[in-house]
């Protein structure tokens, strides 16, 4: 794998990890306020971010980095 491709995946993974942490913090905040409708939406956002992160990590691993 070319360095540029590998670096792109690493940067994308780091961005998605930050996104996951933000969604997790939002979910915890809404659960703490007992705002279950917003918490449900944030749970869906967190799930999507985790799936994207997993996909990026799998692609990086498949490319032999």
Backbone as CSV, one residue per row, in Angstrom:
resi,resn,N_x,N_y,N_z,CA_x,CA_y,CA_z,C_x,C_y,C_z
1,UNK,0.841,-1.164,0.000,0.000,0.000,0.000,0.889,1.231,0.000
2,UNK,0.553,2.159,-0.841,1.305,3.406,-0.917,1.118,4.197,0.375
3,UNK,2.162,4.937,0.712,2.119,5.730,1.943,0.918,6.668,1.947
4,UNK,0.634,7.291,0.806,-0.464,8.256,0.730,-1.808,7.574,1.024
5,UNK,-2.013,6.377,0.455,-3.252,5.636,0.716,-3.358,5.252,2.187
6,UNK,-2.258,4.773,2.728,-2.244,4.362,4.133,-2.525,5.559,5.031
7,UNK,-1.908,6.682,4.729,-2.106,7.883,5.537,-3.548,8.378,5.447
8,UNK,-4.145,8.252,4.256,-5.544,8.664,4.097,-6.427,7.846,5.031
9,UNK,-6.217,6.517,5.065,-7.017,5.658,5.941,-6.777,5.993,7.409
10,UNK,-5.547,6.220,7.770,-5.236,6.562,9.161,-5.926,7.864,9.553
11,UNK,-5.860,8.871,8.697,-6.523,10.149,8.975,-8.037,9.981,9.048
12,UNK,-8.597,9.201,8.135,-10.045,8.970,8.138,-10.474,8.239,9.406
13,UNK,-9.685,7.272,9.839,-9.993,6.536,11.069,-9.937,7.469,12.272
14,UNK,-8.931,8.316,12.332,-8.822,9.258,13.450,-10.011,10.214,13.484
15,UNK,-10.428,10.706,12.307,-11.595,11.590,12.252,-12.852,10.855,12.717
16,UNK,-13.004,9.624,12.283,-14.197,8.866,12.650,-14.184,8.506,14.130
17,UNK,-13.008,8.272,14.709,-12.930,8.015,16.150,-13.406,9.238,16.932
18,UNK,-13.031,10.429,16.481,-13.503,11.663,17.130,-15.011,11.792,16.978
19,UNK,-15.518,11.439,15.810,-16.953,11.481,15.558,-17.691,10.525,16.493
20,UNK,-17.156,9.323,16.663,-17.752,8.337,17.568,-17.786,8.888,18.992
21,UNK,-16.695,9.467,19.432,-16.641,10.008,20.792,-17.649,11.134,20.981
22,UNK,-17.827,11.977,19.965,-18.800,13.066,20.055,-20.222,12.513,20.146
23,UNK,-20.535,11.528,19.315,-21.870,10.926,19.368,-22.101,10.232,20.709
24,UNK,-21.079,9.583,21.224,-21.201,8.910,22.527,-21.462,9.935,23.635
25,UNK,-20.749,11.046,23.608,-20.950,12.095,24.616,-22.353,12.694,24.502
26,UNK,-22.812,12.930,23.275,-24.166,13.453,23.072,-25.208,12.475,23.601
27,UNK,-25.015,11.196,23.314,-25.951,10.170,23.783,-25.998,10.153,25.309
28,UNK,-24.844,10.191,25.947,-24.796,10.188,27.411,-25.483,11.422,27.983
29,UNK,-25.288,12.569,27.330,-25.911,13.801,27.803,-27.438,13.700,27.710
30,UNK,-27.945,13.214,26.585,-29.394,13.108,26.410,-29.995,12.058,27.347
31,UNK,-29.274,10.980,27.581,-29.770,9.969,28.526,-29.809,10.551,29.936
32,UNK,-28.810,11.344,30.277,-28.764,11.970,31.595,-29.907,12.952,31.810
33,UNK,-30.375,13.558,30.730,-31.487,14.506,30.821,-32.829,13.799,30.621
34,UNK,-32.806,12.489,30.471,-34.005,11.675,30.235,-34.736,12.111,28.968
35,UNK,-33.989,12.572,27.989,-34.559,12.968,26.700,-34.418,11.774,25.760
36,UNK,-35.349,10.851,25.879,-35.206,9.561,25.212,-35.368,9.625,23.701
37,UNK,-36.148,10.577,23.195,-36.299,10.657,21.738,-34.993,11.121,21.097
38,UNK,-34.349,12.124,21.686,-33.051,12.562,21.158,-31.983,11.507,21.406
39,UNK,-32.068,10.825,22.526,-31.103,9.758,22.813,-31.213,8.646,21.778
40,UNK,-32.421,8.321,21.373,-32.607,7.281,20.354,-31.978,7.703,19.031
41,UNK,-32.149,8.973,18.666,-31.529,9.466,17.425,-30.010,9.425,17.540
42,UNK,-29.480,9.829,18.691,-28.033,9.818,18.883,-27.499,8.396,18.903
43,UNK,-28.297,7.470,19.403,-27.894,6.065,19.394,-27.737,5.586,17.949
44,UNK,-28.672,5.977,17.089,-28.573,5.627,15.670,-27.341,6.263,15.032
45,UNK,-27.069,7.536,15.389,-25.883,8.219,14.865,-24.608,7.517,15.318
46,UNK,-24.580,7.113,16.583,-23.413,6.418,17.125,-23.213,5.081,16.420
47,UNK,-24.292,4.359,16.205,-24.201,3.075,15.507,-23.642,3.266,14.100
48,UNK,-24.122,4.278,13.387,-23.635,4.548,12.030,-22.154,4.916,12.045
49,UNK,-21.743,5.726,13.019,-20.339,6.125,13.114,-19.452,4.925,13.437
50,UNK,-19.924,4.049,14.319,-19.151,2.851,14.654,-19.025,1.915,13.456
51,UNK,-20.095,1.778,12.685,-20.037,0.942,11.484,-19.056,1.510,10.464
52,UNK,-19.075,2.834,10.301,-18.147,3.472,9.364,-16.708,3.290,9.833
53,UNK,-16.477,3.471,11.133,-15.142,3.281,11.691,-14.672,1.848,11.471
54,UNK,-15.530,0.888,11.727,-15.193,-0.517,11.526,-14.862,-0.788,10.059
55,UNK,-15.645,-0.224,9.164,-15.411,-0.403,7.730,-14.045,0.160,7.323
56,UNK,-13.719,1.354,7.809,-12.418,1.952,7.496,-11.274,1.102,8.041
57,UNK,-11.418,0.629,9.279,-10.371,-0.204,9.871,-10.201,-1.510,9.098
58,UNK,-11.306,-2.090,8.657,-11.228,-3.324,7.869,-10.559,-3.089,6.522
59,UNK,-10.883,-1.979,5.871,-10.251,-1.663,4.591,-8.748,-1.475,4.765
60,UNK,-8.355,-0.795,5.828,-6.934,-0.581,6.087,-6.240,-1.920,6.323
61,UNK,-6.861,-2.791,7.097,-6.274,-4.107,7.367,-6.190,-4.947,6.093
62,UNK,-7.223,-4.882,5.259,-7.234,-5.651,4.011,-6.149,-5.202,3.042
63,UNK,-5.787,-3.927,3.121,-4.772,-3.402,2.211,-3.360,-3.693,2.701
64,UNK,-3.251,-4.342,3.840,-1.953,-4.789,4.316,-1.131,-3.747,5.032
65,UNK,-1.785,-2.798,5.669,-1.040,-1.744,6.367,-0.659,-2.193,7.747
